[in-house]
Short mmCIF file of C-alpha atoms in Angstrom, two decimals:
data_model
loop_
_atom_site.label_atom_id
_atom_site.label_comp_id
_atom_site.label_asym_id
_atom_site.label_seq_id
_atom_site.Cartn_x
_atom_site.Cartn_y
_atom_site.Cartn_z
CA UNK A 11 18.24 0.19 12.56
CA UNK A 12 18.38 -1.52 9.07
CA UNK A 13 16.18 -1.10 5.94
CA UNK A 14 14.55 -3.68 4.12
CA UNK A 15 14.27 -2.58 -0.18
CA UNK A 16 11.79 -4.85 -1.75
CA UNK A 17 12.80 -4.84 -5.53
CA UNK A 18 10.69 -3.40 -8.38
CA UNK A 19 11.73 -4.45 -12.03
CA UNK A 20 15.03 -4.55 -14.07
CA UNK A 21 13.53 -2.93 -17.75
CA UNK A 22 13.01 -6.47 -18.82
CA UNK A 23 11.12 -8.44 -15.92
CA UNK A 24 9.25 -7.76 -12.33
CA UNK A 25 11.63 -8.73 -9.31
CA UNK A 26 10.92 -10.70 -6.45
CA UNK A 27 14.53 -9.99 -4.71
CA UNK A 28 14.61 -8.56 -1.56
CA UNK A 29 17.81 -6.76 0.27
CA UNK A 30 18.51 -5.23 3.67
CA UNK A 31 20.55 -2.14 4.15
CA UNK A 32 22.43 -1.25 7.54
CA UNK A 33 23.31 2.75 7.68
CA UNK A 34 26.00 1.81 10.43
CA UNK A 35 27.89 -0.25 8.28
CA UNK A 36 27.22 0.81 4.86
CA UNK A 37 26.42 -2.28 3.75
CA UNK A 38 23.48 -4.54 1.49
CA UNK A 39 22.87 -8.24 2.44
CA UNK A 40 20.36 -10.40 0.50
CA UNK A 41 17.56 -11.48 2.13
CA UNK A 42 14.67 -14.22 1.33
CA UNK A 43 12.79 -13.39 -1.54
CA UNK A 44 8.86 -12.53 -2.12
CA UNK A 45 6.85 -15.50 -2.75
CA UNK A 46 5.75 -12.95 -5.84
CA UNK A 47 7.46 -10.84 -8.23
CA UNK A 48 5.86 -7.30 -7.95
CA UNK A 49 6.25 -3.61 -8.80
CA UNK A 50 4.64 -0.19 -8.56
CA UNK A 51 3.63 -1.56 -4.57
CA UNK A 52 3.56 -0.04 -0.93
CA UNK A 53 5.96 -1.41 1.66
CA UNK A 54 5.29 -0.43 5.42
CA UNK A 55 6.59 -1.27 8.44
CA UNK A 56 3.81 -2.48 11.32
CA UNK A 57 3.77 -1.41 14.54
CA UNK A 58 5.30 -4.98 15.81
CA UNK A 59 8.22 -4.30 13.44
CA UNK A 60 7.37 -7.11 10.56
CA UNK A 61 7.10 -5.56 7.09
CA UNK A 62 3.87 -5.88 4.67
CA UNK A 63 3.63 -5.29 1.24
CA UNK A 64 0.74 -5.63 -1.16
CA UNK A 65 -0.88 -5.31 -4.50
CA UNK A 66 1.22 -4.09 -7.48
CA UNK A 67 2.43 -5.17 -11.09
CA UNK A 68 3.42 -9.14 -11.32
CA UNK A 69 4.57 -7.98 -14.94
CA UNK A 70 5.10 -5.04 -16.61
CA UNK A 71 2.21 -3.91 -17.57
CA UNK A 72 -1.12 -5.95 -17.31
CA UNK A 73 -1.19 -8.01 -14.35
CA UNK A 74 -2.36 -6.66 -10.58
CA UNK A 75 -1.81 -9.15 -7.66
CA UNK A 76 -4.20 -9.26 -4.51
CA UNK A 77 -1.62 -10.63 -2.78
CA UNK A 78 0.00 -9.30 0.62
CA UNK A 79 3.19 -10.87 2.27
CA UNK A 80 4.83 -9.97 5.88
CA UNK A 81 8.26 -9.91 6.57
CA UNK A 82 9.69 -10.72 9.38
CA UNK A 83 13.12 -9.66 10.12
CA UNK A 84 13.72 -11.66 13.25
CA UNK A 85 13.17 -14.93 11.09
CA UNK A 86 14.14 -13.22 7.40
CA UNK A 87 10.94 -15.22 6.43
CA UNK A 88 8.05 -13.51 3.96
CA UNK A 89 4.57 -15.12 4.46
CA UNK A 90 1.91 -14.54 2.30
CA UNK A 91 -1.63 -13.44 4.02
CA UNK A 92 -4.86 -13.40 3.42
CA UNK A 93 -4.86 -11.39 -0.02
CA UNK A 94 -6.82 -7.98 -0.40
CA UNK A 95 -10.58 -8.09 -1.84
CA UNK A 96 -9.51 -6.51 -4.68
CA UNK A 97 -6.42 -6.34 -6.96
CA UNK A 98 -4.78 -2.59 -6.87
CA UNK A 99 -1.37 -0.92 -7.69
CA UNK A 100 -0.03 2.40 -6.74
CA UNK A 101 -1.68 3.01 -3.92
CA UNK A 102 -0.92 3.86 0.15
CA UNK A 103 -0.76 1.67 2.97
CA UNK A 104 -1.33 3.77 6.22
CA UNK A 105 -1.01 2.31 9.72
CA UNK A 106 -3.95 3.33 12.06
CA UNK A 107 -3.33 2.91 15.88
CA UNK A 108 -5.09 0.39 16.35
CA UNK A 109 -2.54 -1.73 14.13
CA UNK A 110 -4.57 -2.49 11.55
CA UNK A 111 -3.69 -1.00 8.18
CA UNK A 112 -6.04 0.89 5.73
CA UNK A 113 -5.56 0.15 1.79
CA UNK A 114 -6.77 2.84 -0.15
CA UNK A 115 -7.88 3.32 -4.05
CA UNK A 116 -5.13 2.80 -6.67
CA UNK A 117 -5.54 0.84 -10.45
CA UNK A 118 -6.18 -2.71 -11.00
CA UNK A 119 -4.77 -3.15 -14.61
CA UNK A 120 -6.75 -7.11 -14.88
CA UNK A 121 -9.52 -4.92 -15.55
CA UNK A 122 -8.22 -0.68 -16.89
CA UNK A 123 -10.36 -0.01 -13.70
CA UNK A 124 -9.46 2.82 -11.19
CA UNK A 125 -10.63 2.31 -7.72
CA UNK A 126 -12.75 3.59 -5.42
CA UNK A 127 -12.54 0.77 -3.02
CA UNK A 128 -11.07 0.64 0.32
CA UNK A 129 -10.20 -1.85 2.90
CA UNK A 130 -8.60 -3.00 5.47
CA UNK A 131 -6.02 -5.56 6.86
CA UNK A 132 -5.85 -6.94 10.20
CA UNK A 133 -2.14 -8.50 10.18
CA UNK A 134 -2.52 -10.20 13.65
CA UNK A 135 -5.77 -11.78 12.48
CA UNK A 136 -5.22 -11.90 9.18
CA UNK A 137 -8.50 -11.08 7.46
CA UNK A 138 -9.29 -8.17 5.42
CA UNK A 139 -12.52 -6.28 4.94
CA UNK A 140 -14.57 -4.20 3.10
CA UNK A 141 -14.78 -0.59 3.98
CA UNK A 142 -16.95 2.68 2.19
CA UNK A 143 -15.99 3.56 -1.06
CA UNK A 144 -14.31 6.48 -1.62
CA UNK A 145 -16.32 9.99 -3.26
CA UNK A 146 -14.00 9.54 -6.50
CA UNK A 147 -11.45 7.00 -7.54
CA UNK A 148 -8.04 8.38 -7.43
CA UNK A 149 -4.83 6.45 -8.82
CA UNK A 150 -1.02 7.56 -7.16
CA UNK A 151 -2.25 9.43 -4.54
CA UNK A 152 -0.97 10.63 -1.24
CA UNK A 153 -2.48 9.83 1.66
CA UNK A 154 -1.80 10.31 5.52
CA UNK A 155 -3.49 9.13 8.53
CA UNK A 156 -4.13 11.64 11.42
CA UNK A 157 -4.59 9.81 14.79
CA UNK A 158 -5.60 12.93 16.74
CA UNK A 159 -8.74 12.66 14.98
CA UNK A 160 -8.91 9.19 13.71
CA UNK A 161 -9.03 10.27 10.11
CA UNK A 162 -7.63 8.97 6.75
CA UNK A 163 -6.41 11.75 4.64
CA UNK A 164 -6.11 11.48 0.83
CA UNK A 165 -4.57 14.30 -1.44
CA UNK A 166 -5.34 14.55 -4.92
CA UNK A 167 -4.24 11.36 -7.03
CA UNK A 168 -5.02 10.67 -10.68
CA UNK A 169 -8.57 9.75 -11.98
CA UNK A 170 -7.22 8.45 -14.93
CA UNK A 171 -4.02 6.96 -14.74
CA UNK A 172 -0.53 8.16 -15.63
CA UNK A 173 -2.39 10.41 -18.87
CA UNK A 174 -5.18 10.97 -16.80
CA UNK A 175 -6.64 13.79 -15.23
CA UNK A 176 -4.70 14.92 -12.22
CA UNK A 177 -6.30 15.56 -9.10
CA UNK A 178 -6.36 18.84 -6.59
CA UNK A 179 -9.22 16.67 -4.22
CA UNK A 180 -9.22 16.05 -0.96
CA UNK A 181 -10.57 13.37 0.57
CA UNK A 182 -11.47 12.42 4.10
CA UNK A 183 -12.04 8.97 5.92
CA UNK A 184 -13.48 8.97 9.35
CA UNK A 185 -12.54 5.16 10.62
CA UNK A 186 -15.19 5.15 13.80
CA UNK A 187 -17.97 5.86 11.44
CA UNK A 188 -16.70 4.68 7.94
CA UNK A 189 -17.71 7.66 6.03
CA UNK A 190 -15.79 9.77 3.50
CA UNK A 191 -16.62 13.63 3.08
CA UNK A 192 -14.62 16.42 0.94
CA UNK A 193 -11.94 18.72 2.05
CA UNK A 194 -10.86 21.78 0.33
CA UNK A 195 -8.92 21.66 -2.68
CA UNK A 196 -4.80 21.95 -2.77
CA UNK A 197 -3.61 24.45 -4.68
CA UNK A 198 -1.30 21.93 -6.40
#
């Protein structure tokens, strides 16, 4: 299989470039470009193959997008979708089995705020929606999603960005009854 590497920035200005990289050949091709620059974003791969990004940094510093965009690789098209309910950056995208894909915390530097919001995106029928806010905002955290038990898992984090307050918190999201409760603490 091939790789798709959505660009970040350059030290001067947010990219929008986008290449491909195939292992078997060792080799980079260009690909279309993001209808928006971004940085400081999730990329992940849905379960139909296509590739989704959202949120992040349209400059360096003060601007958070909404915005999510599909690739496809069959086509070597990006598509913007309906954008998130909320700006964020630095946050996880975690595919659930149903397909769907659950968007979790992260900063929205419009407004200094760190999130406790959650949603999520339905790529085949493009709509997002509003799910239970999170116990505490966290900023650059790590989340996982266990499918055994239908649960979003998310590990520590920042509560106040990069020279913030970092986090030892777990967090857990049950998606049949959208409620979050509090795991034990990691030791790091």
């Amino acid at each position: 299989g091939t790789g798709i590497v959505a660009d970040g920035h350059d030290g001067s200005s947010v990219l929008s470039s986008c290449e491909i990289y195939d292992p078997k050949t060792d080799t980079w091709i260009i690909t279309a470009s993001m209808s928006e620059p971004r940085y400081r974003f999730p990329i992940l791969t849905l379960s139909d193959g296509r590739v989704m990004v959202a949120g992040g940094l349209t400059d360096l510093a003060t601007s958070t997008t909404d915005g999510i965009e599909i690739y496809d690789p069959k086509t070597g098209v990006w598509t913007s979708m309906t954008p998130m309910t909320t700006p964020r950056e630095n946050f996880p995208l975690l595919l659930l089995k149903d397909g769907k894909v659950f968007i979790n915390g992260g900063a929205d530097a419009n407004t200094g705020a760190y999130l406790v919001s959650n949603e999520v995106f339905d790529p085949v029928a493009n709509t997002t929606q509003l799910l239970a806010p999170m116990i505490a905002s966290v900023f650059g955290q790590i989340g996982f999603y266990d499918s055994l038990d239908n649960h979003v898992i998310i590990q520590g984090g920042s509560s106040g960005g990069i020279s913030g307050v970092y986090l030892t918190t777990t967090q857990i999201y049950d998606v049949a009854t959208n409620t979050w409760s509090l795991g034990a603490n990691s030791f790091i």
